[in-house]
Structure formats: structure tokens, C-alpha cells
mmCIF file of C-alpha atoms in Angstrom:
data_model
loop_
_atom_site.group_PDB
_atom_site.id
_atom_site.type_symbol
_atom_site.label_atom_id
_atom_site.label_comp_id
_atom_site.label_asym_id
_atom_site.label_seq_id
_atom_site.Cartn_x
_atom_site.Cartn_y
_atom_site.Cartn_z
ATOM 1 C CA MET A 25 48.987 -45.955 58.689
ATOM 2 C CA HIS A 26 49.698 -44.739 62.207
ATOM 3 C CA ILE A 27 50.484 -41.186 61.038
ATOM 4 C CA LYS A 28 47.330 -41.082 58.881
ATOM 5 C CA VAL A 29 45.164 -42.012 61.890
ATOM 6 C CA LYS A 30 46.750 -39.232 63.942
ATOM 7 C CA LYS A 31 46.107 -36.714 61.162
ATOM 8 C CA VAL A 32 42.476 -37.813 60.823
ATOM 9 C CA ILE A 33 41.956 -37.513 64.589
ATOM 10 C CA ILE A 34 43.575 -34.060 64.688
ATOM 11 C CA VAL A 35 41.540 -32.797 61.719
ATOM 12 C CA ALA A 36 38.318 -34.245 63.178
ATOM 13 C CA GLY A 37 39.092 -32.580 66.515
ATOM 14 C CA LEU A 38 39.718 -29.233 64.835
ATOM 15 C CA VAL A 39 36.480 -29.514 62.847
ATOM 16 C CA ILE A 40 34.519 -30.327 66.007
ATOM 17 C CA LEU A 41 36.175 -27.402 67.795
ATOM 18 C CA CYS A 42 35.350 -25.025 64.923
ATOM 19 C CA VAL A 43 31.728 -26.208 64.824
ATOM 20 C CA HIS A 44 31.476 -25.803 68.607
ATOM 21 C CA PHE A 45 32.753 -22.211 68.581
ATOM 22 C CA THR A 46 30.640 -21.345 65.541
ATOM 23 C CA LEU A 47 27.501 -22.569 67.325
ATOM 24 C CA LEU A 48 28.620 -20.735 70.465
ATOM 25 C CA LEU A 49 28.900 -17.470 68.543
ATOM 26 C CA MET A 50 25.568 -18.041 66.822
ATOM 27 C CA TYR A 51 23.927 -18.733 70.193
ATOM 28 C CA SER A 52 25.316 -15.597 71.819
ATOM 29 C CA PHE A 53 24.268 -13.229 69.023
ATOM 30 C CA LYS A 54 20.890 -14.513 67.954
ATOM 31 C CA LYS A 55 18.621 -17.294 69.103
ATOM 32 C CA ASP A 56 19.058 -19.904 66.418
ATOM 33 C CA LYS A 57 17.246 -23.243 66.554
ATOM 34 C CA TYR A 58 20.360 -25.244 65.658
ATOM 35 C CA SER A 59 22.648 -23.537 68.132
ATOM 36 C CA PHE A 60 19.935 -23.597 70.810
ATOM 37 C CA PHE A 61 19.560 -27.383 70.678
ATOM 38 C CA TYR A 62 23.318 -27.784 70.829
ATOM 39 C CA MET A 63 24.035 -25.205 73.559
ATOM 40 C CA TYR A 64 21.061 -25.357 75.886
ATOM 41 C CA PRO A 65 21.426 -28.495 77.950
ATOM 42 C CA TYR A 66 25.172 -28.347 78.579
ATOM 43 C CA PHE A 67 26.634 -24.938 77.749
ATOM 44 C CA HIS A 68 23.811 -22.496 78.547
ATOM 45 C CA GLN A 69 24.472 -19.918 81.284
ATOM 46 C CA ASN A 70 21.818 -17.723 82.807
ATOM 47 C CA TRP A 71 24.217 -15.899 85.162
ATOM 48 C CA ASN A 72 22.140 -16.594 88.273
ATOM 49 C CA VAL A 73 25.203 -17.880 90.099
ATOM 50 C CA PHE A 74 26.261 -14.356 91.034
ATOM 51 C CA VAL A 75 25.102 -12.762 94.262
ATOM 52 C CA PRO A 76 22.893 -9.697 93.844
ATOM 53 C CA PRO A 77 24.200 -6.412 95.250
ATOM 54 C CA PRO A 78 23.273 -5.786 98.876
ATOM 55 C CA SER A 79 20.068 -3.883 99.502
ATOM 56 C CA SER A 80 21.378 -2.212 102.672
ATOM 57 C CA ASN A 81 24.610 -0.785 104.020
ATOM 58 C CA TYR A 82 25.439 -1.471 107.655
ATOM 59 C CA ASN A 83 27.390 0.389 110.295
ATOM 60 C CA LEU A 84 27.663 -1.243 113.705
ATOM 61 C CA TYR A 85 29.190 1.115 116.234
ATOM 62 C CA ALA A 86 30.455 -0.257 119.531
ATOM 63 C CA VAL A 87 30.916 2.027 122.525
ATOM 64 C CA TYR A 88 32.701 0.362 125.432
ATOM 65 C CA GLU A 89 34.970 0.910 128.430
ATOM 66 C CA ASN A 90 38.591 -0.201 128.037
ATOM 67 C CA SER A 91 41.104 2.160 129.624
ATOM 68 C CA GLY A 92 38.648 4.935 128.895
ATOM 69 C CA LEU A 93 35.690 5.261 126.597
ATOM 70 C CA GLN A 94 36.290 3.616 123.188
ATOM 71 C CA ARG A 95 34.234 3.937 120.006
ATOM 72 C CA THR A 96 34.642 1.884 116.842
ATOM 73 C CA ASP A 97 32.665 0.796 113.792
ATOM 74 C CA ILE A 98 32.996 -2.983 114.068
ATOM 75 C CA PHE A 99 31.309 -3.927 110.795
ATOM 76 C CA THR A 100 33.443 -1.560 108.710
ATOM 77 C CA GLU A 101 36.581 -2.733 110.542
ATOM 78 C CA ILE A 102 35.890 -6.389 109.760
ATOM 79 C CA VAL A 103 34.897 -5.737 106.125
ATOM 80 C CA THR A 104 37.994 -3.571 105.558
ATOM 81 C CA ALA A 105 40.255 -6.229 107.101
ATOM 82 C CA HIS A 106 38.659 -8.874 104.881
ATOM 83 C CA GLN A 107 39.036 -6.774 101.735
ATOM 84 C CA ALA A 108 42.666 -5.932 102.553
ATOM 85 C CA ASN A 109 43.649 -9.612 102.733
ATOM 86 C CA ARG A 110 41.196 -12.191 101.398
ATOM 87 C CA PHE A 111 43.272 -15.054 102.836
ATOM 88 C CA ALA A 112 43.255 -13.797 106.447
ATOM 89 C CA GLY A 113 40.106 -15.728 107.376
ATOM 90 C CA LYS A 114 37.783 -12.776 108.012
ATOM 91 C CA GLU A 115 35.166 -13.953 105.503
ATOM 92 C CA SER A 116 33.335 -15.993 108.125
ATOM 93 C CA PHE A 117 33.198 -12.943 110.415
ATOM 94 C CA VAL A 118 31.762 -10.767 107.638
ATOM 95 C CA LEU A 119 29.255 -13.444 106.664
ATOM 96 C CA ALA A 120 28.139 -14.167 110.235
ATOM 97 C CA LEU A 121 27.774 -10.527 111.191
ATOM 98 C CA SER A 122 26.050 -9.394 107.986
ATOM 99 C CA ASN A 123 23.630 -12.339 108.101
ATOM 100 C CA SER A 124 22.844 -11.681 111.776
ATOM 101 C CA ILE A 125 22.162 -8.027 111.031
ATOM 102 C CA HIS A 126 20.050 -8.956 107.995
ATOM 103 C CA TYR A 127 17.915 -11.413 109.991
ATOM 104 C CA PHE A 128 17.504 -8.888 112.810
ATOM 105 C CA GLU A 129 16.573 -6.148 110.328
ATOM 106 C CA THR A 130 14.019 -8.222 108.420
ATOM 107 C CA GLU A 131 12.019 -9.235 111.490
ATOM 108 C CA LYS A 132 8.466 -7.888 111.546
ATOM 109 C CA ASN A 133 9.229 -5.746 114.594
ATOM 110 C CA PRO A 134 12.994 -5.617 115.192
ATOM 111 C CA ASP A 135 13.535 -5.689 118.943
ATOM 112 C CA VAL A 136 16.946 -4.984 120.478
ATOM 113 C CA SER A 137 16.040 -7.198 123.431
ATOM 114 C CA GLY A 138 15.313 -10.134 121.092
ATOM 115 C CA ASN A 139 17.546 -13.096 120.314
ATOM 116 C CA ASN A 140 18.888 -11.793 116.993
ATOM 117 C CA PHE A 141 20.281 -8.618 118.547
ATOM 118 C CA LYS A 142 21.644 -10.630 121.478
ATOM 119 C CA MET A 143 23.577 -12.765 118.962
ATOM 120 C CA ILE A 144 25.023 -9.621 117.383
ATOM 121 C CA LYS A 145 26.016 -8.264 120.787
ATOM 122 C CA SER A 146 27.602 -11.576 121.776
ATOM 123 C CA PHE A 147 29.556 -11.693 118.511
ATOM 124 C CA VAL A 148 30.811 -8.124 118.951
ATOM 125 C CA LYS A 149 31.759 -8.748 122.584
ATOM 126 C CA ASN A 150 33.739 -11.879 121.704
ATOM 127 C CA TYR A 151 35.362 -10.170 118.708
ATOM 128 C CA LEU A 152 36.433 -7.114 120.696
ATOM 129 C CA GLU A 153 37.720 -9.147 123.630
ATOM 130 C CA GLY A 154 39.665 -11.374 121.250
ATOM 131 C CA THR A 155 41.178 -8.617 119.126
ATOM 132 C CA ARG A 156 41.724 -6.009 121.866
ATOM 133 C CA SER A 157 42.817 -8.486 124.588
ATOM 134 C CA CYS A 158 40.544 -6.914 127.158
ATOM 135 C CA VAL A 159 37.473 -7.563 129.247
ATOM 136 C CA LEU A 160 34.676 -5.271 128.130
ATOM 137 C CA LYS A 161 32.583 -3.198 130.453
ATOM 138 C CA ASN A 162 29.372 -1.450 129.493
ATOM 139 C CA LEU A 163 29.176 -2.493 125.839
ATOM 140 C CA LYS A 164 26.666 -0.414 123.912
ATOM 141 C CA LEU A 165 25.848 -1.088 120.250
ATOM 142 C CA ILE A 166 24.432 1.327 117.706
ATOM 143 C CA LEU A 167 23.289 -0.308 114.473
ATOM 144 C CA VAL A 168 22.718 2.033 111.524
ATOM 145 C CA VAL A 169 21.044 0.509 108.461
ATOM 146 C CA LYS A 170 20.881 2.523 105.247
ATOM 147 C CA SER A 171 18.694 0.986 102.556
ATOM 148 C CA THR A 172 19.748 1.680 98.997
ATOM 149 C CA GLY A 173 16.208 2.739 98.076
ATOM 150 C CA SER A 174 15.612 5.211 100.908
ATOM 151 C CA THR A 175 17.404 8.243 102.283
ATOM 152 C CA ALA A 176 16.524 7.920 105.968
ATOM 153 C CA PRO A 177 18.670 5.444 107.920
ATOM 154 C CA ARG A 178 17.183 3.166 110.550
ATOM 155 C CA VAL A 179 18.985 3.224 113.900
ATOM 156 C CA TYR A 180 18.812 0.552 116.599
ATOM 157 C CA THR A 181 20.551 0.763 119.957
ATOM 158 C CA ASN A 182 20.586 -1.266 123.146
#
């Protein structure tokens, strides 16, 4: 009796699994009323969980004094470091800097003397002083924003 119950449970499980995958295939190929009622509330995916591609590309150049005049593209440096090692903890830097640039860029009249650009400058100053082990003098930022839909870049500088 015990072996018969196991066999019945295994066969019932296999039948349920076959029905599930059959309805899944029917749902993915053609909208069918039977598969729709089975799939929709629990197994439906509309793929909105993925982030859309960025609408702009950023370059944030820093020009500063540190044993001579130094120039570097901070945004590209941080993104490259993050992409080289995803476990290094640079994701928060990329997210903070790209969001700050996005909020600055989408203001009605982006102003380099406004708070959003001051946050970017403060971030860059702290980042450079922390990674270069120096005290910065005369930090100048040049933000270049290239929209994917236009050919002319927008340039902001302090």
C-alpha cells in the first residue's frame, strides 16, 4: 500500500508538471483563454522589472592642482572600476553620481551655482581626496552630457 501511494503521488506530480508546462507553452505562443486564466495571476511576466537604457551619456572631467595640473574623467573612472569588479563596492558611487548628474541635467534651467551642481562638486572633491590622498586646490569641473537622440553635447562648467 505504501509503494502504491508513492507511485500515485509521483504520477500525479508528473501530470501536473506536464499540464503546467503545456499551458506555459500555449500561453507564450498564442493567447489562449485556458492558458491565460491559469498563467495570468501567478506566472505572467511583463518584463517591466528591467531598467531602460540610459537616455544620456556622461563625462565629468575634473581639472585640479596636485603636484601640478591634473585632468581626469571621474565618471568614466568610477564606471570602469565598477564594471571591472562588481564586488568592489563602486555601485553606490556610480548610482550617486549618475543620479546627481541626472537631477542637475533635468532642472528647468541647470545652474552650476545651484545645489545640485554643488553636490556633484562635493562628491568629486571627496572622491579625489580619498583616492589620491591629497588636498585639492582649484577644482574645476566640466560636465559633458550627450543625449542619445541628439548630436550636440551640452557642456556645463564651474
